[in-house]
Coordinates of C-alpha atoms in Angstrom, one line a residue:
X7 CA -21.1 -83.3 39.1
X8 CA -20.2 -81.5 36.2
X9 CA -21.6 -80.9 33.1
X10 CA -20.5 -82.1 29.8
X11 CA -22.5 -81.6 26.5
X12 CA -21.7 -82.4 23.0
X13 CA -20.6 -79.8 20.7
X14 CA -22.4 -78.3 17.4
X15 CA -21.4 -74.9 15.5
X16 CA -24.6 -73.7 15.4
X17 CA -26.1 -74.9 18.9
X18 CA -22.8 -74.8 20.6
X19 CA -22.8 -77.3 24.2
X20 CA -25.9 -78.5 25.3
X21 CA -25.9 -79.0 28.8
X22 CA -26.6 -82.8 29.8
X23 CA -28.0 -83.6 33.5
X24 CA -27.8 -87.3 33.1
X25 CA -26.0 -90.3 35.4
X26 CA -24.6 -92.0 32.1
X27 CA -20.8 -91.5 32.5
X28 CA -20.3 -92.8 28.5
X29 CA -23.0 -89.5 27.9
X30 CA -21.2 -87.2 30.1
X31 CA -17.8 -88.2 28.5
X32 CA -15.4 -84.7 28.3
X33 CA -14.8 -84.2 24.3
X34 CA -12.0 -86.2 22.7
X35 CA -8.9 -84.4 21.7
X36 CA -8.5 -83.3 18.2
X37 CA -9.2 -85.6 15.5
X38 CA -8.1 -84.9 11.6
X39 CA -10.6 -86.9 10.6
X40 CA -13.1 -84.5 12.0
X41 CA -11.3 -81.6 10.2
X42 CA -13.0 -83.0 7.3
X43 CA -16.0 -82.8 8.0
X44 CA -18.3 -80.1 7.2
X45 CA -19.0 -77.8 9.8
X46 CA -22.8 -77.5 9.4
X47 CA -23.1 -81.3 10.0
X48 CA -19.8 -81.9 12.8
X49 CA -20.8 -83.6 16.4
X50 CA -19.6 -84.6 19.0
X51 CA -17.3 -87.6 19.1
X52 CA -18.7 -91.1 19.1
X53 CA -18.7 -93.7 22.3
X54 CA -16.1 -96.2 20.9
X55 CA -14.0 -92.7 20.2
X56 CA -14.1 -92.3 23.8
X57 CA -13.1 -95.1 24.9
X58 CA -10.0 -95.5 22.5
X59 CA -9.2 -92.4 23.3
X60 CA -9.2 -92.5 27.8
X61 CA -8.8 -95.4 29.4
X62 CA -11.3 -94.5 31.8
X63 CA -13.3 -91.6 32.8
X64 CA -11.7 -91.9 36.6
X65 CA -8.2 -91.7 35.5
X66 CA -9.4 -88.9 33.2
X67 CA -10.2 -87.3 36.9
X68 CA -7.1 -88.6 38.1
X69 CA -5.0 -86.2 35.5
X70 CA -7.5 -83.6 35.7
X71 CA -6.6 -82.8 39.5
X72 CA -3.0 -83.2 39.1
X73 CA -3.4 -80.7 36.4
X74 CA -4.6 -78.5 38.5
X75 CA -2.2 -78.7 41.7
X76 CA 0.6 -78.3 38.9
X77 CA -1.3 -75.1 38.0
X78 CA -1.3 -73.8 41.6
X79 CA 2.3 -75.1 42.0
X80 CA 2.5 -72.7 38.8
X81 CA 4.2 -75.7 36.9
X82 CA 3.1 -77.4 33.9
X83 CA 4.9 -80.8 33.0
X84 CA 6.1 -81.6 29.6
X85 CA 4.1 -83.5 27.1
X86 CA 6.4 -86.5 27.2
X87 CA 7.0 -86.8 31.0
X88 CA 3.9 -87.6 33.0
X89 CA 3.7 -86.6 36.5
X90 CA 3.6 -89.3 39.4
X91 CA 1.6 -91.3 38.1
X92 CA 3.5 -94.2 35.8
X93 CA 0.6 -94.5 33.2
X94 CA 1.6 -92.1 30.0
X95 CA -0.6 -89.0 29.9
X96 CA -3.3 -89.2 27.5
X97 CA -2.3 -85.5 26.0
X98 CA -0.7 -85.7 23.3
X99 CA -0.5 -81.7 22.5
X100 CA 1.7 -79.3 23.8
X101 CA 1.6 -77.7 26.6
X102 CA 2.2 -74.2 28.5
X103 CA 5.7 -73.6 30.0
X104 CA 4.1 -70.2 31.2
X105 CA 2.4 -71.3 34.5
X106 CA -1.0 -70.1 32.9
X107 CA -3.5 -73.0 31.6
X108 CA -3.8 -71.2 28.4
X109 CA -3.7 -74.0 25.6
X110 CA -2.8 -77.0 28.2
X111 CA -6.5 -79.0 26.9
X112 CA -6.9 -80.2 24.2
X113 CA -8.7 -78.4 21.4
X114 CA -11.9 -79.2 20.0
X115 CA -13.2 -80.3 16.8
X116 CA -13.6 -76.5 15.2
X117 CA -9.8 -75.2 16.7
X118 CA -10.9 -73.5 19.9
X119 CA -8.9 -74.6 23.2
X120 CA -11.3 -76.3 26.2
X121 CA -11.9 -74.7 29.2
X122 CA -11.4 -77.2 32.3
X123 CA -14.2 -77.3 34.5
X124 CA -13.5 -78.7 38.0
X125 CA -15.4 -81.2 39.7
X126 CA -15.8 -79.7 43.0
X127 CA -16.1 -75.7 41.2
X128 CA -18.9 -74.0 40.1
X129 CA -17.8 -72.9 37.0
X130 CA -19.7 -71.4 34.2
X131 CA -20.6 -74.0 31.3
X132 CA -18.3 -74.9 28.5
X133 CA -17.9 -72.0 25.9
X134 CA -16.0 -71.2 22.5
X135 CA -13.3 -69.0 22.9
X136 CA -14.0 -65.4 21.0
X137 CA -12.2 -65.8 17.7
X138 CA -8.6 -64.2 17.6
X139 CA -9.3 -61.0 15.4
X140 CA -6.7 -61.6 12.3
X141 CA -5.1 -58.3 10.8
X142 CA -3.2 -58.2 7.3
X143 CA 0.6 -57.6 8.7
X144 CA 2.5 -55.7 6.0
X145 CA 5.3 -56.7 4.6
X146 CA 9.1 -55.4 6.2
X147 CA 9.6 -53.7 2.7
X148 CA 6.1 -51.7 3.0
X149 CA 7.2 -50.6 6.4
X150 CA 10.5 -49.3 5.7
X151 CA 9.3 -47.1 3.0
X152 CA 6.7 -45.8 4.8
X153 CA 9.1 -45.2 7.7
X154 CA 11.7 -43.5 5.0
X155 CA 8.9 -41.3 3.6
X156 CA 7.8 -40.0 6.9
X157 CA 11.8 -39.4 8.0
X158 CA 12.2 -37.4 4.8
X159 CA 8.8 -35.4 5.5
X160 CA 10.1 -34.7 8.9
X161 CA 13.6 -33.5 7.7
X162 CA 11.8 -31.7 4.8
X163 CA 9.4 -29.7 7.7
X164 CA 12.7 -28.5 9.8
X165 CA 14.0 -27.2 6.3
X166 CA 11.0 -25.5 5.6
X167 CA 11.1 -24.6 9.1
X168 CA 14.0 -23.5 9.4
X169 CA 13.9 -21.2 6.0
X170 CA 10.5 -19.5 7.3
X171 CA 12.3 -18.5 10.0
X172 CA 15.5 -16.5 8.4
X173 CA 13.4 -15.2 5.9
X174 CA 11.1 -13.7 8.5
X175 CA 14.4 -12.6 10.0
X176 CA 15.7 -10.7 7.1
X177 CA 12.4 -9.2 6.6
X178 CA 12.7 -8.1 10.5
X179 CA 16.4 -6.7 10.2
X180 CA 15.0 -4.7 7.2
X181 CA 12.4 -3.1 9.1
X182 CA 14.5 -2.1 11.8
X183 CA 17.1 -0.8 9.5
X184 CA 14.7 1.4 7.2
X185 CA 13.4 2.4 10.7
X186 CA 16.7 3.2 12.6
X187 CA 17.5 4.8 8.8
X188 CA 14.3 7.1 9.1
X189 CA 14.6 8.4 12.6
X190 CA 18.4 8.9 12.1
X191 CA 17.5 10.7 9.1
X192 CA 14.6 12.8 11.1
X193 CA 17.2 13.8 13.7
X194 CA 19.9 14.6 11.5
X195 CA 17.0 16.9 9.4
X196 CA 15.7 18.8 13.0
X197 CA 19.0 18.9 14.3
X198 CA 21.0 20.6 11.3
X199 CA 19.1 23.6 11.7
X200 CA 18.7 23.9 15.3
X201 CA 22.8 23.5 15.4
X202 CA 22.9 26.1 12.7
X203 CA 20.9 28.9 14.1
X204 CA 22.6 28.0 17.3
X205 CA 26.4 28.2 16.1
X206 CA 25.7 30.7 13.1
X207 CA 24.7 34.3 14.4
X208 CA 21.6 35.6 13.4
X209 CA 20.2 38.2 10.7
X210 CA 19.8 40.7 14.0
X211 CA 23.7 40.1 14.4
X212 CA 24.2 41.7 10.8
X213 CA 21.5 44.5 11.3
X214 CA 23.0 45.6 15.4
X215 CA 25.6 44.3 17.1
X216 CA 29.1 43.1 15.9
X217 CA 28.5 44.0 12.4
X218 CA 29.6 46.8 10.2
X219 CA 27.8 48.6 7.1
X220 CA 29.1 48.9 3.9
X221 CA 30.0 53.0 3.4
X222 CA 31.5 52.8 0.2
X223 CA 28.2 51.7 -1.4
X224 CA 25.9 55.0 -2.2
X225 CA 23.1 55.5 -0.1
X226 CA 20.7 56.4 -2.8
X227 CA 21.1 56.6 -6.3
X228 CA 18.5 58.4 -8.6
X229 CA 17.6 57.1 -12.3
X230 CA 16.8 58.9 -15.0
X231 CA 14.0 58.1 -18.1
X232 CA 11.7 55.9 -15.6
X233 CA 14.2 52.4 -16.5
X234 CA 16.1 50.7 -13.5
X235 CA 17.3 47.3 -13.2
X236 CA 18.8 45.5 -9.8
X237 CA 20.8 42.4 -9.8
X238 CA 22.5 41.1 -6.6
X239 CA 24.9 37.8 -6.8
X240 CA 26.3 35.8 -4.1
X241 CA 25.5 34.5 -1.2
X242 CA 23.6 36.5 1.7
X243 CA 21.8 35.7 5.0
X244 CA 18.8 37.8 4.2
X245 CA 17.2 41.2 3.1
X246 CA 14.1 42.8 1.5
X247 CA 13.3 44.7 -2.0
X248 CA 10.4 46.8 -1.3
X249 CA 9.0 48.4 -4.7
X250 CA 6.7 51.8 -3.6
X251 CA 5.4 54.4 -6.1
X252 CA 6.1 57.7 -5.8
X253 CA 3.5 60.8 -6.5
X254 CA 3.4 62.0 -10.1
X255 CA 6.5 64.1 -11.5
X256 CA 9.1 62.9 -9.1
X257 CA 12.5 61.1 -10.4
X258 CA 13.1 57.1 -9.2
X259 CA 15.8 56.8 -6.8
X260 CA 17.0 53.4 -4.9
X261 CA 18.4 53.7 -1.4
X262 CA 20.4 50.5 -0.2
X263 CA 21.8 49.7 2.7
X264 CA 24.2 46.8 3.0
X265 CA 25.5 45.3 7.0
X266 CA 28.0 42.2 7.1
X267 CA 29.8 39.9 10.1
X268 CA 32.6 39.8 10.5
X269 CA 33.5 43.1 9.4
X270 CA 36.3 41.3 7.2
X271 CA 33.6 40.3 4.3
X272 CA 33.5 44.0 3.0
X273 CA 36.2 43.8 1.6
X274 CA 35.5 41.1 -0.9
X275 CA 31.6 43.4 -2.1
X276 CA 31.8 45.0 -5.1
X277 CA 29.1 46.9 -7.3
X278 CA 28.9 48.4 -10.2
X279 CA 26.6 51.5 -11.0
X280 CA 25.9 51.7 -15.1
X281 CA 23.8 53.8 -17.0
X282 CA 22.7 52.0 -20.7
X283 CA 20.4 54.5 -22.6
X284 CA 17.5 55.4 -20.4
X285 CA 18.3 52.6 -17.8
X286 CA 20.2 52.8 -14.8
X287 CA 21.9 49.2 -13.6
X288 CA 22.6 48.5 -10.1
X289 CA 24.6 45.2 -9.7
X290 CA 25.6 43.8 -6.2
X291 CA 28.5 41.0 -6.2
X292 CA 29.3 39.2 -2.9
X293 CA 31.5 36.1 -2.2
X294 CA 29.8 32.8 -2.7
X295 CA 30.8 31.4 0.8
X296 CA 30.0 33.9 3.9
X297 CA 32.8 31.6 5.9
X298 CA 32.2 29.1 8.6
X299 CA 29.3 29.7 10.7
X300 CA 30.0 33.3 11.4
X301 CA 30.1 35.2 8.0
X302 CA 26.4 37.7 7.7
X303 CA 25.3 39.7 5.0
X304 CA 22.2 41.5 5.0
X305 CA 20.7 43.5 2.1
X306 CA 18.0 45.9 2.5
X307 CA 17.1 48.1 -1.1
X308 CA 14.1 50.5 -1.7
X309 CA 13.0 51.1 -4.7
X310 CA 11.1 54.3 -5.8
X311 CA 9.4 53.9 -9.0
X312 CA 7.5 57.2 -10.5
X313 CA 4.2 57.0 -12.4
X314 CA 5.9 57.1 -16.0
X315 CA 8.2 54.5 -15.4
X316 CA 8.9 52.6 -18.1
X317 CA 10.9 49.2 -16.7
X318 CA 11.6 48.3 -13.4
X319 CA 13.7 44.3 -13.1
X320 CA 15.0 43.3 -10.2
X321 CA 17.1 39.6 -9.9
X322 CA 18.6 38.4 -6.6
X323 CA 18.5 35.6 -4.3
X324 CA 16.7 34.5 -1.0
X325 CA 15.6 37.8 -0.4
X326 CA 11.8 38.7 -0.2
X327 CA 10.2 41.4 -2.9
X328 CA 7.4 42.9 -2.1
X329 CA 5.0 46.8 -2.7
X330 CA 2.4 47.6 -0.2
X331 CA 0.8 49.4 -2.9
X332 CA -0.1 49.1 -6.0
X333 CA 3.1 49.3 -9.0
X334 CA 2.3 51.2 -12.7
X335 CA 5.2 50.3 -14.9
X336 CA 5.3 49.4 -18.5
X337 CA 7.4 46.8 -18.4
X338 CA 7.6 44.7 -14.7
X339 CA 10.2 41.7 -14.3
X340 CA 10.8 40.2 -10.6
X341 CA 12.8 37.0 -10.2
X342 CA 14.4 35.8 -6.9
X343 CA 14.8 31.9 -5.2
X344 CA 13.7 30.3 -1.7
X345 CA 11.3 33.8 -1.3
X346 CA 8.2 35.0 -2.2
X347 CA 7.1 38.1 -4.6
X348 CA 4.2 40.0 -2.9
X349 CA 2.6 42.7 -4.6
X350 CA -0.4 44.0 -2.0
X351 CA -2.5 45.9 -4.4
X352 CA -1.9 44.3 -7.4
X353 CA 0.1 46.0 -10.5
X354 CA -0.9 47.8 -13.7
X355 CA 0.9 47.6 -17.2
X356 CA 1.6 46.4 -20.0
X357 CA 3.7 43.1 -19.5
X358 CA 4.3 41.5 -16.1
X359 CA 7.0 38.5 -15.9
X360 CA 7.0 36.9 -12.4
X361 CA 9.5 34.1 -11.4
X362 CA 10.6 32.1 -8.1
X363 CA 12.0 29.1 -6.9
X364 CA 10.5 26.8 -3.8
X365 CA 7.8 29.4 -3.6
X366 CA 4.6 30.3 -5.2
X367 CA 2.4 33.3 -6.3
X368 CA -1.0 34.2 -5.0
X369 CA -2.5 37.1 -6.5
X370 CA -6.6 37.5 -5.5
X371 CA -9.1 39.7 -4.1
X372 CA -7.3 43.1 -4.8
X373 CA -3.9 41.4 -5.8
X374 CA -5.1 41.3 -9.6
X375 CA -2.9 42.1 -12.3
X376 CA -4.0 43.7 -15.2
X377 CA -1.8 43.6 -18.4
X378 CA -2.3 45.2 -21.6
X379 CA 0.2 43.1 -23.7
X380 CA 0.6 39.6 -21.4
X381 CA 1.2 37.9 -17.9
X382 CA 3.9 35.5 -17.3
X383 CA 4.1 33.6 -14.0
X384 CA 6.3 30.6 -13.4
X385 CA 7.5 28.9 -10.3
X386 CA 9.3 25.6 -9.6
X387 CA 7.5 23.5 -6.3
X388 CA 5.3 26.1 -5.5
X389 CA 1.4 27.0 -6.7
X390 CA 0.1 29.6 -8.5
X391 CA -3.3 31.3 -7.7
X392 CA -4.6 33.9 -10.2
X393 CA -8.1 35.5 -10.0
X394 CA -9.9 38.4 -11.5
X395 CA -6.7 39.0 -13.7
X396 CA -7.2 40.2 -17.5
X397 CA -5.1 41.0 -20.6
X398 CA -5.9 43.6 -23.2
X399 CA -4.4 42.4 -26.2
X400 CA -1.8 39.5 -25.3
X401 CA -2.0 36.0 -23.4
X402 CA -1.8 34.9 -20.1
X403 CA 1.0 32.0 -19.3
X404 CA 0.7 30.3 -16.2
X405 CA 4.2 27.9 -15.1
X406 CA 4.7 25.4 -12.3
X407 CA 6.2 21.6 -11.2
X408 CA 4.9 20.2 -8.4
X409 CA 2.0 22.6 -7.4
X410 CA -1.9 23.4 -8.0
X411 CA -2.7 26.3 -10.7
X412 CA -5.9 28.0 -10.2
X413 CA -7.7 30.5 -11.9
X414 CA -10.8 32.5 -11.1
X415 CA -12.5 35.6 -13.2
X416 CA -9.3 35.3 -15.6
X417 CA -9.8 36.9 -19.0
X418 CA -7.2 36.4 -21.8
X419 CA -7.3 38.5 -25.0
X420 CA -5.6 35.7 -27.4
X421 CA -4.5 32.7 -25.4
X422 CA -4.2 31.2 -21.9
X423 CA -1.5 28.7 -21.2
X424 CA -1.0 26.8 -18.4
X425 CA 0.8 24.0 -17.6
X426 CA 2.2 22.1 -13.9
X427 CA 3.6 18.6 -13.3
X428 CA 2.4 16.5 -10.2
X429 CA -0.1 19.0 -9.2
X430 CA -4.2 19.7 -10.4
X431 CA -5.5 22.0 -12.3
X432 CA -8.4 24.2 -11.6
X433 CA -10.4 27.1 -13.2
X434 CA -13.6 29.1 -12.7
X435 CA -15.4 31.2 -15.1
X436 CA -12.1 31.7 -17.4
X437 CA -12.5 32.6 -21.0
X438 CA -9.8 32.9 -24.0
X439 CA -10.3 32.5 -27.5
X440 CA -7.3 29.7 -27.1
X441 CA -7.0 27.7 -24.1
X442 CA -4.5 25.1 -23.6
X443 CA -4.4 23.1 -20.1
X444 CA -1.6 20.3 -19.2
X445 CA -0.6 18.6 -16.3
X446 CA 1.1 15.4 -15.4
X447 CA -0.3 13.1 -12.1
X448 CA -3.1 15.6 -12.0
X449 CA -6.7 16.0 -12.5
X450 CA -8.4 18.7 -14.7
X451 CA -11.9 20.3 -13.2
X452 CA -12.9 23.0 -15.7
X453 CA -16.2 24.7 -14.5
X454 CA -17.8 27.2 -17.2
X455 CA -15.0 27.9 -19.4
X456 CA -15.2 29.9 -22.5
X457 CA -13.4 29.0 -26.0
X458 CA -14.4 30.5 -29.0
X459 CA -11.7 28.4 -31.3
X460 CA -9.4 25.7 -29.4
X461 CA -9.6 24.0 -26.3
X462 CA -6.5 21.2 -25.2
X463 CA -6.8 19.3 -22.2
X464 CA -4.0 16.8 -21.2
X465 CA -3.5 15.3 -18.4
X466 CA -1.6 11.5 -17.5
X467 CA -3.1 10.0 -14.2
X468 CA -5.8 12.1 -13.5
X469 CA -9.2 12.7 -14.6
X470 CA -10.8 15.7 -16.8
X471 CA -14.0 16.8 -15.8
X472 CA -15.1 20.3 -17.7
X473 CA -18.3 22.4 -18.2
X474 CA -17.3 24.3 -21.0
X475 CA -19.3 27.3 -22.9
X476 CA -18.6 28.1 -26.4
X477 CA -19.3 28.9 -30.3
X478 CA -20.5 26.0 -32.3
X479 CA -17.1 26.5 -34.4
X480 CA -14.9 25.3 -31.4
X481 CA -12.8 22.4 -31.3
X482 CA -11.8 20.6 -28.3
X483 CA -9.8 17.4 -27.5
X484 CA -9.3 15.5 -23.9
X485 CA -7.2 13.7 -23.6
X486 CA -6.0 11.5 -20.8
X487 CA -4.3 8.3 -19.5
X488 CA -5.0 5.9 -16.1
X489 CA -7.9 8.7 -15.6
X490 CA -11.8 9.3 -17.0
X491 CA -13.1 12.1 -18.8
X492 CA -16.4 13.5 -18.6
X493 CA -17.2 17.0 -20.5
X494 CA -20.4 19.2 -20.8
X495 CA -20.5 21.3 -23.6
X496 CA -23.5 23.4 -24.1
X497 CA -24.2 25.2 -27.6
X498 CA -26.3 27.8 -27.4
X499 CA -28.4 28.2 -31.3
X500 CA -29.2 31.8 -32.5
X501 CA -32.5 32.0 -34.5
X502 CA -33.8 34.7 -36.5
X503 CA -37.9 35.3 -35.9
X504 CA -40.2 36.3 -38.6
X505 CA -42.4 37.9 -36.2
X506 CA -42.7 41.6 -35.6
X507 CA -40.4 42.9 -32.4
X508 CA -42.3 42.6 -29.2
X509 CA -43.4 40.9 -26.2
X510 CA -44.5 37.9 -28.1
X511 CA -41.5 37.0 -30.3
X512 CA -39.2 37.4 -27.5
X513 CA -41.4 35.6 -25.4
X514 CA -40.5 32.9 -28.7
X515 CA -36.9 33.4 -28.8
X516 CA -36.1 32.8 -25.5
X517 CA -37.9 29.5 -25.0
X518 CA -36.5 28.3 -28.1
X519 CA -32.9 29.1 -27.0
X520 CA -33.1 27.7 -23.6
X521 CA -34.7 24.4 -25.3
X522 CA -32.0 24.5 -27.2
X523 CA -29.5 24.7 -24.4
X524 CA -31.0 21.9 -22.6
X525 CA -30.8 19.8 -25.7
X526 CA -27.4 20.5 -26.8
X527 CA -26.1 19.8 -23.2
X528 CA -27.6 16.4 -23.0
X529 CA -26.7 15.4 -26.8
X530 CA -22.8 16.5 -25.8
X531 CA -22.6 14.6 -22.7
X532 CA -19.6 12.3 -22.6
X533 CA -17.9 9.9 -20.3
X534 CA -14.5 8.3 -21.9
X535 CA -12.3 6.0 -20.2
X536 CA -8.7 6.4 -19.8
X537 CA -6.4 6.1 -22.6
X538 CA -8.7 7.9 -25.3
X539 CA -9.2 11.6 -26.8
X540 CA -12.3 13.0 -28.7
X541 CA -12.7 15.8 -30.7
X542 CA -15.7 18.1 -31.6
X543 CA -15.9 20.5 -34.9

């Protein structure tokens, strides 16, 4: 026999075991006027309920088993159109078209559908259905915009997409272009030449084979009054000016010898041999264009200069001048381009005036010059390097764009002047009662220079950093920009001891000095920023 209990929301069905078929009554169907009630104090429906309600608890078993063959036969009958039997059926609720038995009882008191519980089953007891978890549905207006907004995001991420992408493809097409652009570039660069000295003959060509000399040009021509001056225009291949001295009480002379390819060119040289005052004036023209590929011309000169002389100049064009000994002339001016002036031992004089383009000087160990008046080196994209040169009376004036100036062991009588763009700036143990030192994208190292009266440092991007010796009456100014400057400047103090000369006031006058010294290079220790100058007085 089954087992019925009556229903509370707190206890939930109490299992009966009793023989009293009013007790064991299956609920009632749902009443409104139980709705009504308060939960807390609900129970199950009264006796006379039940009986209103079922005619009998027998025909109640009567529908129950129908019921459930329908539910095999996985058929459910309507609410108004009772199976087999004639009597009407005492559900009045709807029922499941399905074939499942979900909903076909009727509900209890609280809502929750029965579960039917058959006779001959063993099924487990009566239970409340878990509540149906209720959600908040949004409204079809909420939805849509959401649905718009996430559309436009998605549309808005290809676009951003899609950008990222032909931007990273113009930065790639650029790469490969400046790339391909380079290397075409670094071919064409190491090709030129190679297809030049390949196609064009070589200086050897002019000097031996296929080429022809220029007779109508004196071999040597001898100057008078210790004055000679050589200029060369035009274009050539190559050649040499070699200056050598010649033993005391001989006359200068200058052999030349002049070889060109095709043989046709000789025609178009000319020269011109002039004599003004004591000077004697070689000049050398030649065409500007040698022709295509094949045209040589190749210059070799000598120059003999005797002890006395008093001027020797010499101008020309990618051609080398050097001396393998050491030159004595008053007066010494060398200029030529894409070549470099060599003088092996150095020169003696009174003014010296050096200049070259794409090349540089280098004058040290016994490569000094000595000047009594001045020296006057310049150079476009080349250095300059100057040590243990001096001047007697005059100034020294060192010249050059993008290359490093140094100077070691350089003494200038009156003033030493140097100035270089995109290159540093270096000297050693150089003294002049004037110095001046500029440079642009450079830095400025100065250790123990010597300036009695002025010293001007300027330099933009770079730094200054000088140790620098001198009177107390010297004026300096730094100055710099996008660099630091940091100076030493030691002053040395003279003092004048009452004490008698010997042992012990020198002993005093020499620890007093070098206090002194200490002190003043601590008390003119400086380190300026960029973008400011200072002066001392």
């Amino acid at each position: 026999m089954g087992f019925f209990g009556n229903f509370d929301n707190k206890k939930g069905y109490e299992a009966l075991d009793t023989e009293d078929p009013e007790t064991n009554a299956p609920p009632p169907p749902y009443s409104p006027a139980a709705v009504d009630r308060d939960e807390q104090t609900a129970s199950a429906p009264s006796r006379s309920d039940l009986q209103k309600d079922y005619q009998s608890f027998e025909q109640y078993q009567q529908q129950q088993v129908l019921l459930n063959q329908q539910q095999q036969q996985n058929r459910v009958p309507d609410v108004g159109s009772p199976s087999s039997s004639s009597s009407p059926s005492p559900y009045p609720y709807p029922t499941s078209q399905s074939g499942h038995n979900k909903n076909v009882y009727p509900p209890y008191q609280d809502g929750a559908a029965q579960a039917h519980n058959t006779m001959g089953q063993h099924q487990p007891p009566f239970r409340r259905a878990p509540p149906t978890p209720t959600t908040e549905t949004t409204s079809e207006c909420d939805v849509c915009v959401w649905f718009q907004s996430m559309v436009d995001k998605v549309k808005n991420w290809r676009q951003d997409r899609i950008r990222l992408r032909q931007e990273e493809e113009r930065k790639r097409r650029f790469k490969r272009c400046c790339a391909g652009f380079t290397c075409g570039a670094l071919i064409i660069f190491v090709l030129i030449p190679i297809l030049v000295s390949i196609i064009r003959p070589s200086i050897d060509h002019c000097v031996r084979d296929g080429s022809s000399g220029w007779d109508s040009l004196p071999e040597k021509i001898p100057f008078e009054g210790g004055a000679v001056r050589v200029d060369i225009n035009g274009g050539i291949s190559g050649g040499n000016i070699k200056l050598e001295p010649l033993p005391g009480g001989q006359e200068g002379y200058i052999t030349s010898h002049v070889n060109a390819a095709p043989s046709s060119l000789i025609d178009k040289f000319q020269y011109r041999l002039n004599r003004v005052g004591p000077e004697t004036q070689l000049i050398l023209n030649f065409p500007d264009s040698l022709g295509p590929f094949f045209g040589c011309v190749y210059v070799e000169i000598r120059i003999s200069i005797p002890m006395d002389a008093s001027s020797v100049i010499v101008n020309t064009a990618d051609m080398a001048i050097t001396a393998d000994e050491a030159i004595k002339s008053d007066y010494l001016e060398l200029k030529t381009t894409n070549s470099r002036i060599k003088l092996e031992h150095g020169w003696h004089g009174n003014k010296i005036v050096l200049r070259s383009r794409n090349s540089g000087f280098d004058f040290h160990d016994d490569m000094s010059l000595h000047a009594i008046d001045s020296i006057d080196l310049e150079t476009t994209n080349g250095g300059i390097r100057l040590d243990n040169a001096d001047t007697v009376t005059g100034s020294i004036r060192l010249s050059s764009s993008n290359g490093r100036i140094q100077a070691k062991n350089t003494h200038a009588a009156t003033l030493l002047d140097v100035h270089t763009s995109n290159g540093r700036i270096e000297f050693e143990d150089t003294t002049a009662p004037h110095m001046v030192v500029r440079t642009t994208n450079g830095k400025v190292e100065l250790n123990r220079v010597t300036a009695d009266d002025t010293l001007t440092v300027q330099t933009w991007n770079g730094a200054i950093r000088a140790i620098v010796d001198g009177s107390e009456r010297i004026k300096a100014t730094f100055q710099t920009s996008n660099g630091k400057i940091r100076v030493n400047m030691v002053i040395i103090f003279f003092f004048v001891t009452l004490f008698p000369v010997g042992l012990f006031s020198l002993i005093i006058y020499f620890s007093l000095s070098t206090a002194f010294l200490f002190y003043g290079s601590i008390q003119s220790h400086l380190f300026i920023h960029s973008q400011s100058s200072r002066s001392w007085k």
